[in-house]
Amino acid sequence: MEKLITPQAAASKIKSGMTVMVGGFLGCGTAQNVLQCLSESDVRDLTIISNDASLLTGPDGSLYYGLASLIHKKQVTKLITTHVGLNAE
Protein backbone atom coordinates (compact mmCIF):
# COMPACT_ATOMS: atom_id res chain seq x y z
CA MET A 1 0.00 0.00 0.00
CA GLU A 2 1.28 3.45 -0.92
CA LYS A 3 2.12 5.63 2.07
CA LEU A 4 2.01 8.89 0.12
CA ILE A 5 -0.93 10.07 -1.94
CA THR A 6 -1.50 13.15 -4.06
CA PRO A 7 -3.47 16.15 -2.78
CA GLN A 8 -6.19 15.25 -5.30
CA ALA A 9 -6.42 11.71 -3.96
CA ALA A 10 -6.57 12.98 -0.37
CA ALA A 11 -9.32 15.48 -1.22
CA SER A 12 -11.30 12.79 -3.06
CA LYS A 13 -11.62 10.84 0.20
CA ILE A 14 -13.60 13.71 1.78
CA LYS A 15 -17.33 13.48 1.11
CA SER A 16 -20.23 15.87 1.69
CA GLY A 17 -21.44 15.94 5.27
CA MET A 18 -18.15 14.78 6.79
CA THR A 19 -16.32 16.31 9.76
CA VAL A 20 -12.73 17.26 8.96
CA MET A 21 -10.01 18.47 11.33
CA VAL A 22 -7.59 20.93 9.73
CA GLY A 23 -4.18 21.75 11.22
CA GLY A 24 -2.17 24.94 11.05
CA PHE A 25 -2.57 28.53 12.21
CA LEU A 26 -3.91 31.31 9.96
CA GLY A 27 -3.39 29.06 6.98
CA CYS A 28 0.29 28.42 7.76
CA GLY A 29 1.01 24.75 8.18
CA THR A 30 -2.27 23.62 6.63
CA ALA A 31 -2.49 21.08 3.84
CA GLN A 32 -2.97 23.97 1.39
CA ASN A 33 -2.94 21.80 -1.75
CA VAL A 34 -5.55 19.43 -0.31
CA LEU A 35 -7.79 22.35 0.71
CA GLN A 36 -7.43 23.88 -2.76
CA CYS A 37 -8.47 20.61 -4.42
CA LEU A 38 -11.37 20.32 -1.99
CA SER A 39 -12.52 23.88 -2.75
CA GLU A 40 -12.62 22.97 -6.44
CA SER A 41 -14.86 19.98 -5.76
CA ASP A 42 -18.63 19.79 -5.24
CA VAL A 43 -18.27 18.65 -1.61
CA ARG A 44 -20.69 20.52 0.69
CA ASP A 45 -22.05 20.58 4.24
CA LEU A 46 -18.68 20.10 5.91
CA THR A 47 -18.09 20.48 9.62
CA ILE A 48 -14.58 21.81 10.08
CA ILE A 49 -12.57 21.65 13.30
CA SER A 50 -9.72 24.13 13.11
CA ASN A 51 -7.67 26.53 15.19
CA ASP A 52 -8.94 29.47 13.11
CA ALA A 53 -10.86 30.42 9.96
CA SER A 54 -7.68 31.25 7.99
CA LEU A 55 -7.03 34.49 6.10
CA LEU A 56 -8.87 36.15 3.26
CA THR A 57 -5.53 36.93 1.58
CA GLY A 58 -2.63 34.51 1.68
CA PRO A 59 1.06 35.32 2.08
CA ASP A 60 1.45 34.68 -1.65
CA GLY A 61 -1.24 37.27 -2.46
CA SER A 62 -3.89 34.66 -3.27
CA LEU A 63 -7.49 35.34 -2.29
CA TYR A 64 -9.23 33.09 0.24
CA TYR A 65 -6.17 31.30 1.53
CA GLY A 66 -6.46 27.78 2.91
CA LEU A 67 -9.67 27.11 4.80
CA ALA A 68 -11.01 30.54 3.81
CA SER A 69 -11.64 29.23 0.29
CA LEU A 70 -14.03 26.57 1.62
CA ILE A 71 -15.79 29.10 3.83
CA HIS A 72 -16.11 31.60 0.97
CA LYS A 73 -17.60 28.96 -1.34
CA LYS A 74 -20.12 28.00 1.37
CA GLN A 75 -18.84 24.44 1.56
CA VAL A 76 -18.62 24.69 5.37
CA THR A 77 -21.87 24.37 7.31
CA LYS A 78 -20.34 24.35 10.79
CA LEU A 79 -16.98 25.65 12.00
CA ILE A 80 -15.62 24.60 15.38
CA THR A 81 -12.75 26.97 16.14
CA THR A 82 -11.11 29.26 18.67
CA HIS A 83 -10.42 32.28 16.43
CA VAL A 84 -12.38 33.83 13.55
CA GLY A 85 -11.25 37.45 13.95
CA LEU A 86 -9.28 37.67 10.70
CA ASN A 87 -11.96 36.17 8.47
CA ALA A 88 -15.11 38.30 8.37
CA GLU A 89 -16.97 35.67 6.33
Tab-separated table of C-alpha atoms in Angstrom:
chain	number	residue	atom	x	y	z
A	1	MET	CA	0.000	0.000	0.000
A	2	GLU	CA	1.276	3.453	-0.921
A	3	LYS	CA	2.118	5.626	2.070
A	4	LEU	CA	2.011	8.890	0.123
A	5	ILE	CA	-0.929	10.066	-1.943
A	6	THR	CA	-1.500	13.152	-4.058
A	7	PRO	CA	-3.475	16.146	-2.782
A	8	GLN	CA	-6.189	15.255	-5.303
A	9	ALA	CA	-6.425	11.705	-3.964
A	10	ALA	CA	-6.569	12.981	-0.371
A	11	ALA	CA	-9.324	15.481	-1.218
A	12	SER	CA	-11.299	12.788	-3.058
A	13	LYS	CA	-11.625	10.841	0.202
A	14	ILE	CA	-13.599	13.706	1.779
A	15	LYS	CA	-17.335	13.476	1.109
A	16	SER	CA	-20.231	15.866	1.688
A	17	GLY	CA	-21.437	15.940	5.271
A	18	MET	CA	-18.149	14.784	6.794
A	19	THR	CA	-16.323	16.306	9.763
A	20	VAL	CA	-12.732	17.258	8.961
A	21	MET	CA	-10.013	18.470	11.329
A	22	VAL	CA	-7.586	20.933	9.725
A	23	GLY	CA	-4.182	21.754	11.219
A	24	GLY	CA	-2.168	24.939	11.054
A	25	PHE	CA	-2.573	28.525	12.210
A	26	LEU	CA	-3.907	31.314	9.959
A	27	GLY	CA	-3.387	29.060	6.980
A	28	CYS	CA	0.288	28.423	7.757
A	29	GLY	CA	1.010	24.746	8.181
A	30	THR	CA	-2.270	23.617	6.625
A	31	ALA	CA	-2.493	21.085	3.839
A	32	GLN	CA	-2.971	23.973	1.390
A	33	ASN	CA	-2.945	21.804	-1.746
A	34	VAL	CA	-5.553	19.429	-0.310
A	35	LEU	CA	-7.795	22.349	0.710
A	36	GLN	CA	-7.426	23.884	-2.762
A	37	CYS	CA	-8.466	20.606	-4.417
A	38	LEU	CA	-11.371	20.317	-1.994
A	39	SER	CA	-12.518	23.881	-2.748
A	40	GLU	CA	-12.618	22.972	-6.444
A	41	SER	CA	-14.862	19.981	-5.761
A	42	ASP	CA	-18.634	19.790	-5.241
A	43	VAL	CA	-18.267	18.649	-1.610
A	44	ARG	CA	-20.691	20.519	0.693
A	45	ASP	CA	-22.053	20.583	4.243
A	46	LEU	CA	-18.681	20.099	5.909
A	47	THR	CA	-18.086	20.479	9.622
A	48	ILE	CA	-14.580	21.809	10.085
A	49	ILE	CA	-12.573	21.646	13.303
A	50	SER	CA	-9.720	24.131	13.109
A	51	ASN	CA	-7.672	26.530	15.190
A	52	ASP	CA	-8.945	29.466	13.107
A	53	ALA	CA	-10.860	30.422	9.955
A	54	SER	CA	-7.681	31.250	7.993
A	55	LEU	CA	-7.028	34.489	6.095
A	56	LEU	CA	-8.873	36.150	3.256
A	57	THR	CA	-5.531	36.927	1.584
A	58	GLY	CA	-2.628	34.505	1.682
A	59	PRO	CA	1.063	35.317	2.084
A	60	ASP	CA	1.452	34.678	-1.647
A	61	GLY	CA	-1.237	37.270	-2.460
A	62	SER	CA	-3.886	34.662	-3.270
A	63	LEU	CA	-7.489	35.336	-2.292
A	64	TYR	CA	-9.232	33.094	0.243
A	65	TYR	CA	-6.175	31.302	1.533
A	66	GLY	CA	-6.461	27.777	2.910
A	67	LEU	CA	-9.667	27.110	4.796
A	68	ALA	CA	-11.007	30.543	3.814
A	69	SER	CA	-11.639	29.227	0.289
A	70	LEU	CA	-14.027	26.568	1.620
A	71	ILE	CA	-15.790	29.102	3.831
A	72	HIS	CA	-16.108	31.599	0.966
A	73	LYS	CA	-17.603	28.962	-1.342
A	74	LYS	CA	-20.118	27.998	1.368
A	75	GLN	CA	-18.836	24.439	1.561
A	76	VAL	CA	-18.619	24.692	5.366
A	77	THR	CA	-21.868	24.367	7.312
A	78	LYS	CA	-20.339	24.348	10.788
A	79	LEU	CA	-16.978	25.649	12.000
A	80	ILE	CA	-15.616	24.603	15.383
A	81	THR	CA	-12.755	26.970	16.145
A	82	THR	CA	-11.108	29.261	18.671
A	83	HIS	CA	-10.416	32.282	16.431
A	84	VAL	CA	-12.382	33.832	13.554
A	85	GLY	CA	-11.248	37.450	13.952
A	86	LEU	CA	-9.275	37.674	10.700
A	87	ASN	CA	-11.964	36.170	8.474
A	88	ALA	CA	-15.110	38.297	8.373
A	89	GLU	CA	-16.967	35.667	6.325
